[in-house]
Short mmCIF file of C-alpha atoms in Angstrom, two decimals:
data_model
loop_
_atom_site.label_atom_id
_atom_site.label_comp_id
_atom_site.label_asym_id
_atom_site.label_seq_id
_atom_site.Cartn_x
_atom_site.Cartn_y
_atom_site.Cartn_z
CA GLY R 1 -0.26 0.24 0.20
CA ARG R 2 1.64 3.51 -1.42
CA SER R 3 0.21 6.84 0.53
CA CYS R 4 0.69 8.40 -2.80
CA LEU R 5 -1.49 8.67 -6.11
CA PRO R 6 1.31 6.47 -8.75
CA THR R 7 3.89 7.87 -10.46
CA ASN R 8 4.54 7.62 -14.37
CA PHE R 9 6.74 4.71 -13.87
CA ASP R 10 4.20 2.87 -11.73
CA ALA R 11 1.42 3.87 -14.00
CA ASN R 12 3.38 2.18 -16.94
CA TYR R 13 4.93 -0.82 -15.08
CA GLY R 14 1.41 -2.17 -14.15
CA TYR R 15 0.18 -1.48 -17.23
CA ALA R 16 3.18 -4.12 -18.96
CA LEU R 17 2.96 -6.16 -16.43
CA GLY R 18 -0.81 -6.68 -16.46
CA MET R 19 -0.50 -6.76 -20.49
CA PHE R 20 2.53 -9.52 -20.27
CA SER R 21 0.64 -11.78 -17.33
CA SER R 22 -2.62 -11.49 -20.11
CA ILE R 23 -0.24 -12.76 -22.43
CA CYS R 24 1.32 -15.55 -20.71
CA LEU R 25 -2.78 -16.45 -19.85
CA ARG R 26 -3.67 -16.12 -24.02
CA ASP R 27 -0.92 -18.60 -24.43
CA ARG R 28 -1.76 -21.08 -22.13
CA LEU R 29 1.58 -20.58 -19.71
CA THR R 30 0.58 -21.18 -16.32
CA GLY R 31 2.71 -22.04 -12.93
CA VAL R 32 4.95 -18.09 -13.99
CA ILE R 33 5.13 -15.19 -12.41
CA ALA R 34 5.49 -12.77 -14.43
CA SER R 35 8.41 -10.19 -13.89
CA ILE R 36 10.55 -7.20 -15.75
CA GLN R 37 13.69 -7.10 -15.58
CA ASN R 38 15.95 -3.63 -17.12
CA LEU R 39 13.57 -1.64 -15.34
CA ARG R 40 15.75 1.40 -15.17
CA GLY R 41 16.07 1.83 -18.53
CA ALA R 42 13.62 3.22 -21.15
CA ILE R 43 10.48 1.47 -21.50
CA ASP R 44 11.56 -0.33 -24.96
CA THR R 45 14.60 -2.03 -23.24
CA TRP R 46 12.07 -3.66 -20.37
CA ARG R 47 12.35 -7.33 -20.72
CA PHE R 48 9.76 -9.78 -19.58
CA LYS R 49 10.57 -12.89 -18.13
CA ALA R 50 8.00 -15.68 -17.12
CA VAL R 51 9.75 -17.45 -13.50
CA PRO R 52 8.42 -21.29 -13.10
CA ILE R 53 7.00 -20.89 -9.46
CA VAL R 54 8.54 -23.84 -9.11
CA GLN R 55 12.11 -22.22 -9.31
CA LEU R 56 10.92 -20.32 -5.94
CA ILE R 57 9.95 -23.06 -3.47
CA HIS R 58 12.05 -24.69 -1.41
CA PHE R 59 11.27 -26.96 2.28
CA GLU R 60 10.51 -25.39 5.68
CA GLN R 61 9.42 -27.47 8.54
CA ARG R 62 6.55 -26.25 9.78
CA GLN R 63 4.49 -28.00 12.95
CA GLY R 64 6.72 -30.88 12.03
CA LYS R 65 5.79 -31.42 8.99
CA GLU R 66 8.22 -30.52 5.57
CA LYS R 67 6.12 -27.63 3.58
CA PRO R 68 6.46 -25.98 0.26
CA VAL R 69 7.05 -22.17 0.58
CA ILE R 70 7.87 -19.13 -1.47
CA GLN R 71 11.02 -17.97 1.40
CA LYS R 72 9.49 -14.01 2.43
CA THR R 73 12.30 -11.63 1.50
CA LEU R 74 12.57 -8.29 2.60
CA VAL R 75 12.86 -4.86 1.24
CA ASP R 76 16.19 -2.96 1.95
CA LEU R 77 15.98 0.10 1.30
CA HIS R 78 19.41 1.13 2.05
CA GLN R 79 20.07 -1.00 -1.40
CA PRO R 80 22.25 0.80 -3.99
CA SER R 81 19.06 0.89 -6.26
CA TYR R 82 16.96 2.68 -3.74
CA LEU R 83 19.64 5.25 -2.65
CA GLU R 84 19.55 6.99 -6.29
#
């Protein structure tokens, strides 16, 4: 949740991600997460990638049983990409 109006980047990113997601569905490409790479570049240089969900899964012990989960990753606002 953001507390301000979306930027032009937000609008372009959301639109592009939605379009790519719909292309994946049209082509019956399921079990993937749609992603976009090269977001720092101009929009015409963005690269679309469908990441298989199974590549993100690892197993954790939960209540004594092995469970498949996608590991949570926290955003570090002190990373170089956020300091520009």
